[in-house]
Amino acid sequence: MRIEENYSLEKHNTFHLPVKTRWFMEYASEEELGRILRDEYFQECLSLHIGGGSNLLFINDFNGIILHSQIKGITVVEETADSVLLRVGAAEKWDDVVAYAVAQNWGGIENLSLIPGEAGAAAVQNIGAYGAEIKDVIETVETYNQLSFEKRVFTKEECQYGYRNSYFKNEHNDPHIVTYITLRLSKHPQLSIQYGNLKEALASCSELTLQAVRDAVISIRRQKLPDPEELGNAGSFFMNPVIPVAQFEQLKKQYPTIPSYPAGEGLIKVPAGWLIEQCGFKGKSHGQVGVYEKQALVLVNLGDARGHEIALVAESIRTAVKDTFGIEIIPEVKYVG
Ligand code: EPU
């Protein structure tokens, strides 16, 4: 177990905000986690469990305990002629899991290449990209209940997955800390390359393999999304709004080029990046906060931005989109403090 006091979180949030936490605790096993959670001092403190910090916006220093998992390991727990079941420690870097699966020629997560963050948080957030979501391959999620100290194995259905949403994000449920996830991967992968420019990127490819798809996804992401190591950011800052078809039809009359994706019965998903670009924010900066020039859905820290400055720019974007299109956009990024 590792315990640090007045610890900088700069390397634990991909915006690289120089905030501090009163305490930082890292555990390497479920037993160590249990000991932390049962501690009376812990129970009196404000606490927050983080993964890779790739979806967080710290507004202030954190006057409590930041918990971080060091539970690692990727093991095959079941193998059939058609599939493998992979059990992954929550602290594994997500892209290492993808690289491992692709190297073994096991399919299902190759479209989720290069997404920052750790495996446990990926399952909480239901990460998605290029037509795939982690929920498509999740078999179970193992957790530790922060209040009752009970371990539980959630089936996929019990995880209640939705777009960037799950049981674990619902504040009405007991807080559950993810310890392991299991993924069902295919030995006879069906490639899914229909999403937008992925198909184009693979058009000249002589042999369609998992590695080819992974390479194409990585190349598209590198072209469109800034590397958090070079330019602090948290990926898409907002979720793509889902609106009724009737509202979309009205908007289309005024904005004939508005892109859209079907989102279930009577609903349409509209790319927030497009809405934000139409409002004139793309490529502009506001002090140390930038709206990325290649993808307007991404806010970037141009140097020494503070969390509240990023939140202010996000608020002005949200207001402009609401005033222009009558559409509410909601942050995907979680605000802390
Ligand atoms: N677009 C614009 N202007 C922009 C950005 C996008 O017009 O500045 C348009 C594009 O031309 C395209 C459409 O919006 O027609 C969609 O753009 P893109 O394919 O880049 O995807 P997105 O909807 O903006 C989502 C996810 C990303 C994921 C990509 C690819 C959300 C909130 N974001 O973005 O996920 O990588 O699809 O699948 O759902 C993340 O969640 O952090 C993330 C990066």
mmCIF file of C-alpha atoms and ligand atoms in Angstrom:
data_model
loop_
_atom_site.group_PDB
_atom_site.id
_atom_site.type_symbol
_atom_site.label_atom_id
_atom_site.label_comp_id
_atom_site.label_asym_id
_atom_site.label_seq_id
_atom_site.Cartn_x
_atom_site.Cartn_y
_atom_site.Cartn_z
ATOM 1 C CA MET A 1 0.000 0.000 0.000
ATOM 2 C CA ARG A 2 1.207 3.498 -0.754
ATOM 3 C CA ILE A 3 0.091 6.569 1.192
ATOM 4 C CA GLU A 4 1.180 10.122 0.330
ATOM 5 C CA GLU A 5 0.248 13.380 2.039
ATOM 6 C CA ASN A 6 -0.290 16.736 0.253
ATOM 7 C CA TYR A 7 0.374 14.993 -3.015
ATOM 8 C CA SER A 8 0.373 16.599 -6.475
ATOM 9 C CA LEU A 9 -2.169 15.158 -8.906
ATOM 10 C CA GLU A 10 -0.526 16.744 -11.943
ATOM 11 C CA LYS A 11 0.454 13.319 -13.338
ATOM 12 C CA HIS A 12 -2.920 11.824 -12.369
ATOM 13 C CA ASN A 13 -5.130 14.060 -14.525
ATOM 14 C CA THR A 14 -4.672 14.344 -18.286
ATOM 15 C CA PHE A 15 -5.419 18.103 -18.234
ATOM 16 C CA HIS A 16 -2.219 18.204 -16.115
ATOM 17 C CA LEU A 17 -3.768 20.634 -13.650
ATOM 18 C CA PRO A 18 -1.368 21.261 -10.772
ATOM 19 C CA VAL A 19 -3.868 20.455 -8.013
ATOM 20 C CA LYS A 20 -3.031 18.711 -4.765
ATOM 21 C CA THR A 21 -4.845 16.151 -2.696
ATOM 22 C CA ARG A 22 -4.681 15.999 1.108
ATOM 23 C CA TRP A 23 -4.081 12.237 0.861
ATOM 24 C CA PHE A 24 -3.297 9.855 -1.980
ATOM 25 C CA MET A 25 -3.679 6.122 -1.352
ATOM 26 C CA GLU A 26 -2.827 3.276 -3.684
ATOM 27 C CA TYR A 27 -3.692 -0.365 -3.011
ATOM 28 C CA ALA A 28 -2.419 -3.449 -4.814
ATOM 29 C CA SER A 29 -5.035 -6.028 -3.777
ATOM 30 C CA GLU A 30 -8.653 -6.378 -2.706
ATOM 31 C CA GLU A 31 -7.407 -7.060 0.849
ATOM 32 C CA GLU A 32 -5.550 -3.737 0.959
ATOM 33 C CA LEU A 33 -8.587 -1.950 -0.462
ATOM 34 C CA GLY A 34 -10.761 -3.553 2.242
ATOM 35 C CA ARG A 35 -8.399 -2.305 4.943
ATOM 36 C CA ILE A 36 -8.521 1.267 3.627
ATOM 37 C CA LEU A 37 -12.314 1.296 3.339
ATOM 38 C CA ARG A 38 -12.848 -0.096 6.858
ATOM 39 C CA ASP A 39 -10.599 2.536 8.424
ATOM 40 C CA GLU A 40 -12.587 5.021 10.544
ATOM 41 C CA TYR A 41 -10.553 8.020 9.371
ATOM 42 C CA PHE A 42 -11.226 7.061 5.764
ATOM 43 C CA GLN A 43 -14.950 6.840 6.475
ATOM 44 C CA GLU A 44 -14.987 10.395 7.894
ATOM 45 C CA CYS A 45 -13.127 11.855 4.912
ATOM 46 C CA LEU A 46 -14.303 12.937 1.532
ATOM 47 C CA SER A 47 -12.962 10.401 -0.950
ATOM 48 C CA LEU A 48 -12.729 9.917 -4.682
ATOM 49 C CA HIS A 49 -11.535 6.897 -6.631
ATOM 50 C CA ILE A 50 -9.688 7.729 -9.828
ATOM 51 C CA GLY A 51 -8.360 5.727 -12.774
ATOM 52 C CA GLY A 52 -6.013 7.365 -15.251
ATOM 53 C CA GLY A 53 -7.609 10.780 -14.630
ATOM 54 C CA SER A 54 -8.485 11.067 -18.314
ATOM 55 C CA ASN A 55 -12.046 12.189 -17.723
ATOM 56 C CA LEU A 56 -11.678 14.514 -14.724
ATOM 57 C CA LEU A 57 -11.626 18.276 -14.268
ATOM 58 C CA PHE A 58 -10.256 19.341 -10.886
ATOM 59 C CA ILE A 59 -11.649 22.775 -10.039
ATOM 60 C CA ASN A 60 -9.764 23.035 -6.727
ATOM 61 C CA ASP A 61 -7.314 21.139 -4.562
ATOM 62 C CA PHE A 62 -8.953 18.015 -3.141
ATOM 63 C CA ASN A 63 -9.405 18.144 0.627
ATOM 64 C CA GLY A 64 -9.803 14.424 1.167
ATOM 65 C CA ILE A 65 -8.484 11.057 0.026
ATOM 66 C CA ILE A 66 -7.842 10.143 -3.591
ATOM 67 C CA LEU A 67 -7.846 6.383 -4.045
ATOM 68 C CA HIS A 68 -6.080 4.672 -6.915
ATOM 69 C CA SER A 69 -5.873 1.003 -7.807
ATOM 70 C CA GLN A 70 -2.683 -0.885 -8.538
ATOM 71 C CA ILE A 71 -4.529 -4.164 -9.106
ATOM 72 C CA LYS A 72 -2.984 -5.466 -12.316
ATOM 73 C CA GLY A 73 -2.849 -8.617 -14.380
ATOM 74 C CA ILE A 74 -4.320 -9.949 -17.609
ATOM 75 C CA THR A 75 -5.214 -13.652 -17.437
ATOM 76 C CA VAL A 76 -7.186 -16.055 -19.582
ATOM 77 C CA VAL A 77 -9.770 -17.620 -17.276
ATOM 78 C CA GLU A 78 -11.658 -19.620 -19.894
ATOM 79 C CA GLU A 79 -10.957 -20.677 -23.454
ATOM 80 C CA THR A 80 -13.208 -22.357 -26.011
ATOM 81 C CA ALA A 81 -12.799 -23.063 -29.699
ATOM 82 C CA ASP A 82 -14.429 -19.712 -30.471
ATOM 83 C CA SER A 83 -13.556 -17.321 -27.675
ATOM 84 C CA VAL A 84 -11.454 -16.446 -24.666
ATOM 85 C CA LEU A 85 -12.513 -14.889 -21.406
ATOM 86 C CA LEU A 86 -9.923 -12.379 -20.224
ATOM 87 C CA ARG A 87 -9.814 -11.209 -16.597
ATOM 88 C CA VAL A 88 -8.139 -7.824 -16.314
ATOM 89 C CA GLY A 89 -7.063 -5.923 -13.187
ATOM 90 C CA ALA A 90 -8.716 -2.493 -12.940
ATOM 91 C CA ALA A 91 -5.349 -0.707 -12.965
ATOM 92 C CA GLU A 92 -4.178 -2.097 -16.286
ATOM 93 C CA LYS A 93 -3.707 0.647 -18.856
ATOM 94 C CA TRP A 94 -6.598 0.179 -21.260
ATOM 95 C CA ASP A 95 -4.533 0.415 -24.420
ATOM 96 C CA ASP A 96 -2.127 -2.250 -23.111
ATOM 97 C CA VAL A 97 -5.142 -4.573 -22.875
ATOM 98 C CA VAL A 98 -6.093 -3.772 -26.474
ATOM 99 C CA ALA A 99 -2.507 -4.253 -27.704
ATOM 100 C CA TYR A 100 -2.324 -7.617 -25.901
ATOM 101 C CA ALA A 101 -5.638 -8.842 -27.351
ATOM 102 C CA VAL A 102 -4.722 -7.771 -30.884
ATOM 103 C CA ALA A 103 -1.307 -9.460 -30.632
ATOM 104 C CA GLN A 104 -3.069 -12.748 -29.739
ATOM 105 C CA ASN A 105 -5.523 -12.189 -32.625
ATOM 106 C CA TRP A 106 -8.499 -11.978 -30.265
ATOM 107 C CA GLY A 107 -11.123 -9.574 -31.580
ATOM 108 C CA GLY A 108 -13.677 -7.228 -30.025
ATOM 109 C CA ILE A 109 -11.751 -4.261 -28.656
ATOM 110 C CA GLU A 110 -9.483 -3.233 -31.558
ATOM 111 C CA ASN A 111 -11.726 -0.225 -32.380
ATOM 112 C CA LEU A 112 -11.121 1.007 -28.822
ATOM 113 C CA SER A 113 -7.377 1.399 -29.436
ATOM 114 C CA LEU A 114 -5.456 4.302 -27.899
ATOM 115 C CA ILE A 115 -8.269 5.460 -25.598
ATOM 116 C CA PRO A 116 -6.497 6.870 -22.545
ATOM 117 C CA GLY A 117 -7.281 5.564 -19.064
ATOM 118 C CA GLU A 118 -7.379 2.333 -17.103
ATOM 119 C CA ALA A 119 -9.474 -0.815 -17.510
ATOM 120 C CA GLY A 120 -11.647 -0.294 -14.397
ATOM 121 C CA ALA A 121 -12.639 3.237 -15.389
ATOM 122 C CA ALA A 122 -13.240 2.073 -18.968
ATOM 123 C CA ALA A 123 -15.943 -0.276 -17.664
ATOM 124 C CA VAL A 124 -17.510 2.436 -15.464
ATOM 125 C CA GLN A 125 -17.574 4.931 -18.325
ATOM 126 C CA ASN A 126 -18.547 2.454 -21.072
ATOM 127 C CA ILE A 127 -15.871 3.884 -23.347
ATOM 128 C CA GLY A 128 -16.687 3.892 -27.027
ATOM 129 C CA ALA A 129 -15.190 4.794 -30.381
ATOM 130 C CA TYR A 130 -15.576 3.937 -34.079
ATOM 131 C CA GLY A 131 -18.846 2.095 -33.654
ATOM 132 C CA ALA A 132 -17.777 -0.056 -30.673
ATOM 133 C CA GLU A 133 -18.309 0.178 -26.922
ATOM 134 C CA ILE A 134 -16.663 -1.798 -24.152
ATOM 135 C CA LYS A 135 -20.098 -3.099 -23.112
ATOM 136 C CA ASP A 136 -20.142 -5.187 -26.317
ATOM 137 C CA VAL A 137 -17.460 -7.473 -24.834
ATOM 138 C CA ILE A 138 -17.941 -7.095 -21.072
ATOM 139 C CA GLU A 139 -19.008 -10.346 -19.437
ATOM 140 C CA THR A 140 -18.715 -9.366 -15.767
ATOM 141 C CA VAL A 141 -17.441 -6.531 -13.590
ATOM 142 C CA GLU A 142 -16.059 -7.375 -10.138
ATOM 143 C CA THR A 143 -16.465 -4.748 -7.454
ATOM 144 C CA TYR A 144 -15.998 -3.907 -3.811
ATOM 145 C CA ASN A 145 -18.892 -2.072 -2.169
ATOM 146 C CA GLN A 146 -17.494 0.989 -0.403
ATOM 147 C CA LEU A 147 -20.254 0.998 2.242
ATOM 148 C CA SER A 148 -20.989 -2.684 2.951
ATOM 149 C CA PHE A 149 -17.449 -3.948 2.123
ATOM 150 C CA GLU A 150 -18.979 -6.789 0.132
ATOM 151 C CA LYS A 151 -17.494 -8.103 -3.071
ATOM 152 C CA ARG A 152 -19.911 -8.502 -5.943
ATOM 153 C CA VAL A 153 -19.762 -9.796 -9.489
ATOM 154 C CA PHE A 154 -22.029 -7.779 -11.804
ATOM 155 C CA THR A 155 -23.293 -9.376 -14.987
ATOM 156 C CA LYS A 156 -23.319 -7.167 -18.076
ATOM 157 C CA GLU A 157 -27.089 -6.627 -17.660
ATOM 158 C CA GLU A 158 -26.647 -5.566 -14.044
ATOM 159 C CA CYS A 159 -24.117 -2.957 -15.189
ATOM 160 C CA GLN A 160 -27.059 -1.152 -16.919
ATOM 161 C CA TYR A 161 -24.922 0.146 -19.728
ATOM 162 C CA GLY A 162 -25.914 3.153 -21.821
ATOM 163 C CA TYR A 163 -24.033 5.762 -23.849
ATOM 164 C CA ARG A 164 -21.049 6.672 -21.615
ATOM 165 C CA ASN A 165 -23.165 5.487 -18.696
ATOM 166 C CA SER A 166 -23.489 2.575 -16.263
ATOM 167 C CA TYR A 167 -24.872 1.493 -12.886
ATOM 168 C CA PHE A 168 -21.571 2.634 -11.346
ATOM 169 C CA LYS A 169 -22.087 6.264 -12.420
ATOM 170 C CA ASN A 170 -25.550 6.525 -10.857
ATOM 171 C CA GLU A 171 -25.225 8.436 -7.603
ATOM 172 C CA HIS A 172 -28.364 6.779 -6.214
ATOM 173 C CA ASN A 173 -26.546 3.433 -6.104
ATOM 174 C CA ASP A 174 -24.038 2.445 -3.419
ATOM 175 C CA PRO A 175 -20.490 3.402 -4.455
ATOM 176 C CA HIS A 176 -18.782 0.354 -5.977
ATOM 177 C CA ILE A 177 -15.072 0.211 -6.715
ATOM 178 C CA VAL A 178 -14.183 -1.883 -9.750
ATOM 179 C CA THR A 179 -11.411 -4.395 -9.005
ATOM 180 C CA TYR A 180 -11.457 -6.626 -12.119
ATOM 181 C CA ILE A 181 -13.309 -6.815 -15.409
ATOM 182 C CA THR A 182 -13.790 -9.843 -17.642
ATOM 183 C CA LEU A 183 -14.008 -9.518 -21.409
ATOM 184 C CA ARG A 184 -15.270 -12.101 -23.898
ATOM 185 C CA LEU A 185 -13.075 -11.860 -27.007
ATOM 186 C CA SER A 186 -13.515 -13.717 -30.260
ATOM 187 C CA LYS A 187 -11.043 -16.070 -31.894
ATOM 188 C CA HIS A 188 -12.917 -15.560 -35.188
ATOM 189 C CA PRO A 189 -13.271 -11.798 -35.124
ATOM 190 C CA GLN A 190 -15.868 -9.973 -37.180
ATOM 191 C CA LEU A 191 -14.280 -6.638 -38.020
ATOM 192 C CA SER A 192 -16.452 -3.564 -37.607
ATOM 193 C CA ILE A 193 -15.156 -0.858 -39.909
ATOM 194 C CA GLN A 194 -18.312 0.901 -41.062
ATOM 195 C CA TYR A 195 -17.796 4.004 -38.905
ATOM 196 C CA GLY A 196 -17.037 7.140 -40.968
ATOM 197 C CA ASN A 197 -13.399 7.548 -41.819
ATOM 198 C CA LEU A 198 -12.320 4.141 -40.497
ATOM 199 C CA LYS A 199 -13.624 2.499 -43.644
ATOM 200 C CA GLU A 200 -11.780 5.057 -45.792
ATOM 201 C CA ALA A 201 -8.581 4.635 -43.794
ATOM 202 C CA LEU A 202 -8.662 0.883 -44.476
ATOM 203 C CA ALA A 203 -9.664 1.148 -48.139
ATOM 204 C CA SER A 204 -6.113 0.673 -49.472
ATOM 205 C CA CYS A 205 -5.306 -2.082 -46.993
ATOM 206 C CA SER A 206 -4.525 -5.395 -48.736
ATOM 207 C CA GLU A 207 -5.305 -7.632 -45.745
ATOM 208 C CA LEU A 208 -7.901 -6.709 -43.159
ATOM 209 C CA THR A 209 -6.542 -7.907 -39.837
ATOM 210 C CA LEU A 210 -7.116 -6.849 -36.233
ATOM 211 C CA GLN A 211 -3.696 -5.213 -36.308
ATOM 212 C CA ALA A 212 -4.639 -3.270 -39.469
ATOM 213 C CA VAL A 213 -7.805 -1.988 -37.764
ATOM 214 C CA ARG A 214 -5.863 -1.063 -34.631
ATOM 215 C CA ASP A 215 -3.244 0.777 -36.702
ATOM 216 C CA ALA A 216 -5.952 2.663 -38.623
ATOM 217 C CA VAL A 217 -7.778 3.678 -35.433
ATOM 218 C CA ILE A 218 -4.509 4.850 -33.888
ATOM 219 C CA SER A 219 -3.672 6.854 -36.975
ATOM 220 C CA ILE A 220 -7.122 8.546 -37.083
ATOM 221 C CA ARG A 221 -7.005 9.322 -33.360
ATOM 222 C CA ARG A 222 -3.509 10.819 -33.697
ATOM 223 C CA GLN A 223 -4.716 13.034 -36.527
ATOM 224 C CA LYS A 224 -7.833 14.274 -34.715
ATOM 225 C CA LEU A 225 -7.110 14.149 -31.001
ATOM 226 C CA PRO A 226 -4.240 15.794 -29.133
ATOM 227 C CA ASP A 227 -1.848 13.540 -27.193
ATOM 228 C CA PRO A 228 -2.472 14.360 -23.501
ATOM 229 C CA GLU A 229 1.278 13.997 -22.871
ATOM 230 C CA GLU A 230 1.905 16.947 -25.195
ATOM 231 C CA LEU A 231 -1.241 19.037 -24.726
ATOM 232 C CA GLY A 232 -3.352 18.502 -21.608
ATOM 233 C CA ASN A 233 -6.916 17.415 -22.446
ATOM 234 C CA ALA A 234 -9.619 14.951 -21.453
ATOM 235 C CA GLY A 235 -10.800 13.729 -24.850
ATOM 236 C CA SER A 236 -14.374 14.691 -25.692
ATOM 237 C CA PHE A 237 -15.352 17.317 -23.145
ATOM 238 C CA PHE A 238 -19.093 16.964 -23.847
ATOM 239 C CA MET A 239 -21.302 14.011 -24.723
ATOM 240 C CA ASN A 240 -23.048 14.037 -28.068
ATOM 241 C CA PRO A 241 -26.639 15.173 -27.424
ATOM 242 C CA VAL A 242 -29.544 12.909 -28.282
ATOM 243 C CA ILE A 243 -32.637 14.787 -29.495
ATOM 244 C CA PRO A 244 -36.131 13.872 -30.773
ATOM 245 C CA VAL A 245 -36.406 13.289 -34.539
ATOM 246 C CA ALA A 246 -38.969 16.127 -34.827
ATOM 247 C CA GLN A 247 -36.510 18.634 -33.352
ATOM 248 C CA PHE A 248 -33.795 17.332 -35.683
ATOM 249 C CA GLU A 249 -36.034 17.734 -38.754
ATOM 250 C CA GLN A 250 -36.633 21.386 -37.828
ATOM 251 C CA LEU A 251 -32.894 21.995 -37.411
ATOM 252 C CA LYS A 252 -32.116 20.289 -40.711
ATOM 253 C CA LYS A 253 -34.300 22.829 -42.540
ATOM 254 C CA GLN A 254 -32.101 25.609 -41.238
ATOM 255 C CA TYR A 255 -28.784 23.684 -41.274
ATOM 256 C CA PRO A 256 -28.968 21.176 -44.159
ATOM 257 C CA THR A 257 -25.424 19.832 -43.525
ATOM 258 C CA ILE A 258 -25.999 18.901 -39.877
ATOM 259 C CA PRO A 259 -24.518 15.389 -39.312
ATOM 260 C CA SER A 260 -26.510 12.789 -37.358
ATOM 261 C CA TYR A 261 -26.634 9.173 -36.181
ATOM 262 C CA PRO A 262 -29.723 7.128 -35.315
ATOM 263 C CA ALA A 263 -30.000 6.730 -31.518
ATOM 264 C CA GLY A 264 -32.966 4.441 -30.964
ATOM 265 C CA GLU A 265 -36.702 4.800 -31.545
ATOM 266 C CA GLY A 266 -37.583 8.424 -32.435
ATOM 267 C CA LEU A 267 -34.170 9.747 -31.400
ATOM 268 C CA ILE A 268 -31.146 11.189 -33.211
ATOM 269 C CA LYS A 269 -27.614 11.769 -31.948
ATOM 270 C CA VAL A 270 -25.987 14.971 -33.148
ATOM 271 C CA PRO A 271 -22.196 15.456 -32.920
ATOM 272 C CA ALA A 272 -21.487 18.118 -30.308
ATOM 273 C CA GLY A 273 -18.203 18.882 -32.112
ATOM 274 C CA TRP A 274 -20.158 20.076 -35.142
ATOM 275 C CA LEU A 275 -22.502 22.241 -33.019
ATOM 276 C CA ILE A 276 -19.533 23.819 -31.229
ATOM 277 C CA GLU A 277 -17.717 24.467 -34.506
ATOM 278 C CA GLN A 278 -20.829 26.213 -35.937
ATOM 279 C CA CYS A 279 -20.800 28.503 -32.898
ATOM 280 C CA GLY A 280 -17.318 29.664 -33.900
ATOM 281 C CA PHE A 281 -15.235 28.197 -31.064
ATOM 282 C CA LYS A 282 -13.077 25.768 -33.020
ATOM 283 C CA GLY A 283 -9.365 26.615 -32.883
ATOM 284 C CA LYS A 284 -9.945 29.666 -30.657
ATOM 285 C CA SER A 285 -8.264 30.200 -27.315
ATOM 286 C CA HIS A 286 -9.460 31.953 -24.191
ATOM 287 C CA GLY A 287 -6.462 32.699 -22.009
ATOM 288 C CA GLN A 288 -4.753 29.360 -21.441
ATOM 289 C CA VAL A 289 -7.758 27.313 -22.534
ATOM 290 C CA GLY A 290 -8.059 26.246 -26.164
ATOM 291 C CA VAL A 291 -10.735 24.595 -28.276
ATOM 292 C CA TYR A 292 -8.713 22.098 -30.307
ATOM 293 C CA GLU A 293 -8.310 23.136 -33.940
ATOM 294 C CA LYS A 294 -8.944 19.629 -35.346
ATOM 295 C CA GLN A 295 -11.838 18.555 -33.079
ATOM 296 C CA ALA A 296 -14.025 21.176 -31.387
ATOM 297 C CA LEU A 297 -15.251 18.694 -28.783
ATOM 298 C CA VAL A 298 -11.849 18.726 -27.118
ATOM 299 C CA LEU A 299 -10.773 21.471 -24.719
ATOM 300 C CA VAL A 300 -7.032 21.784 -24.213
ATOM 301 C CA ASN A 301 -4.758 23.221 -21.562
ATOM 302 C CA LEU A 302 -2.395 25.475 -23.511
ATOM 303 C CA GLY A 303 0.029 25.782 -20.624
ATOM 304 C CA ASP A 304 -0.972 26.715 -17.133
ATOM 305 C CA ALA A 305 -4.768 26.783 -17.305
ATOM 306 C CA ARG A 306 -6.679 26.228 -14.060
ATOM 307 C CA GLY A 307 -9.723 24.025 -13.674
ATOM 308 C CA HIS A 308 -12.138 26.912 -13.109
ATOM 309 C CA GLU A 309 -10.940 28.594 -16.318
ATOM 310 C CA ILE A 310 -11.627 25.432 -18.310
ATOM 311 C CA ALA A 311 -15.055 25.216 -16.633
ATOM 312 C CA LEU A 312 -15.811 28.831 -17.629
ATOM 313 C CA VAL A 313 -14.952 28.205 -21.291
ATOM 314 C CA ALA A 314 -17.067 25.037 -21.196
ATOM 315 C CA GLU A 315 -19.961 27.062 -19.774
ATOM 316 C CA SER A 316 -19.716 29.691 -22.521
ATOM 317 C CA ILE A 317 -19.707 26.906 -25.150
ATOM 318 C CA ARG A 318 -22.716 25.244 -23.525
ATOM 319 C CA THR A 319 -24.623 28.543 -23.471
ATOM 320 C CA ALA A 320 -23.782 29.368 -27.104
ATOM 321 C CA VAL A 321 -24.939 25.937 -28.309
ATOM 322 C CA LYS A 322 -28.150 26.279 -26.287
ATOM 323 C CA ASP A 323 -28.836 29.793 -27.653
ATOM 324 C CA THR A 324 -28.038 28.873 -31.267
ATOM 325 C CA PHE A 325 -29.585 25.411 -31.584
ATOM 326 C CA GLY A 326 -31.813 25.043 -28.504
ATOM 327 C CA ILE A 327 -29.808 21.929 -27.573
ATOM 328 C CA GLU A 328 -28.351 21.207 -24.127
ATOM 329 C CA ILE A 329 -24.891 19.669 -24.202
ATOM 330 C CA ILE A 330 -23.741 17.918 -21.056
ATOM 331 C CA PRO A 331 -20.095 17.426 -20.037
ATOM 332 C CA GLU A 332 -18.738 13.911 -20.310
ATOM 333 C CA VAL A 333 -15.887 15.069 -18.090
ATOM 334 C CA LYS A 334 -16.533 14.806 -14.345
ATOM 335 C CA TYR A 335 -15.982 18.013 -12.353
ATOM 336 C CA VAL A 336 -14.295 17.568 -8.966
ATOM 337 C CA GLY A 337 -14.389 20.235 -6.231
HETATM 338 N N1 EPU B 1 -17.328 17.325 -36.382
HETATM 339 C C1 EPU B 1 -17.311 18.636 -36.810
HETATM 340 N N2 EPU B 1 -16.459 19.512 -36.194
HETATM 341 C C2 EPU B 1 -15.638 19.127 -35.195
HETATM 342 C C3 EPU B 1 -15.685 17.786 -34.734
HETATM 343 C C4 EPU B 1 -16.543 16.889 -35.354
HETATM 344 O O1 EPU B 1 -18.016 19.013 -37.728
HETATM 345 O O2 EPU B 1 -14.886 19.967 -34.704
HETATM 346 C C5 EPU B 1 -18.224 16.361 -37.060
HETATM 347 C C6 EPU B 1 -17.409 15.406 -37.932
HETATM 348 O O3 EPU B 1 -17.176 15.909 -39.197
HETATM 349 C C7 EPU B 1 -18.294 14.192 -37.974
HETATM 350 C C8 EPU B 1 -18.974 14.210 -36.632
HETATM 351 O O4 EPU B 1 -18.857 15.539 -36.120
HETATM 352 O O5 EPU B 1 -19.282 14.334 -38.970
HETATM 353 C C9 EPU B 1 -18.412 13.197 -35.642
HETATM 354 O O6 EPU B 1 -17.044 13.462 -35.380
HETATM 355 P P1 EPU B 1 -16.059 12.311 -34.867
HETATM 356 O O7 EPU B 1 -16.116 11.120 -35.749
HETATM 357 O O8 EPU B 1 -14.725 12.937 -34.646
HETATM 358 O O9 EPU B 1 -16.669 11.807 -33.505
HETATM 359 P P2 EPU B 1 -17.391 12.551 -32.274
HETATM 360 O O10 EPU B 1 -18.823 12.215 -32.312
HETATM 361 O O11 EPU B 1 -16.997 13.975 -32.216
HETATM 362 C C10 EPU B 1 -17.163 10.456 -30.698
HETATM 363 C C11 EPU B 1 -16.692 10.166 -29.323
HETATM 364 C C12 EPU B 1 -15.170 10.050 -29.289
HETATM 365 C C13 EPU B 1 -14.739 8.963 -30.266
HETATM 366 C C14 EPU B 1 -15.257 9.338 -31.651
HETATM 367 C C15 EPU B 1 -14.947 8.290 -32.708
HETATM 368 C C16 EPU B 1 -18.301 11.164 -27.798
HETATM 369 C C17 EPU B 1 -18.592 12.271 -26.853
HETATM 370 N N3 EPU B 1 -17.124 11.213 -28.406
HETATM 371 O O12 EPU B 1 -16.703 11.762 -31.052
HETATM 372 O O13 EPU B 1 -14.797 9.657 -27.984
HETATM 373 O O14 EPU B 1 -13.331 8.818 -30.288
HETATM 374 O O15 EPU B 1 -16.702 9.478 -31.606
HETATM 375 O O16 EPU B 1 -15.760 7.188 -32.498
HETATM 376 O O17 EPU B 1 -19.136 10.268 -27.960
HETATM 377 C C18 EPU B 1 -14.206 10.534 -25.847
HETATM 378 O O18 EPU B 1 -15.285 10.105 -25.431
HETATM 379 O O19 EPU B 1 -13.369 11.111 -25.090
HETATM 380 C C19 EPU B 1 -13.887 10.399 -27.256
HETATM 381 C C20 EPU B 1 -12.800 10.961 -27.807
#
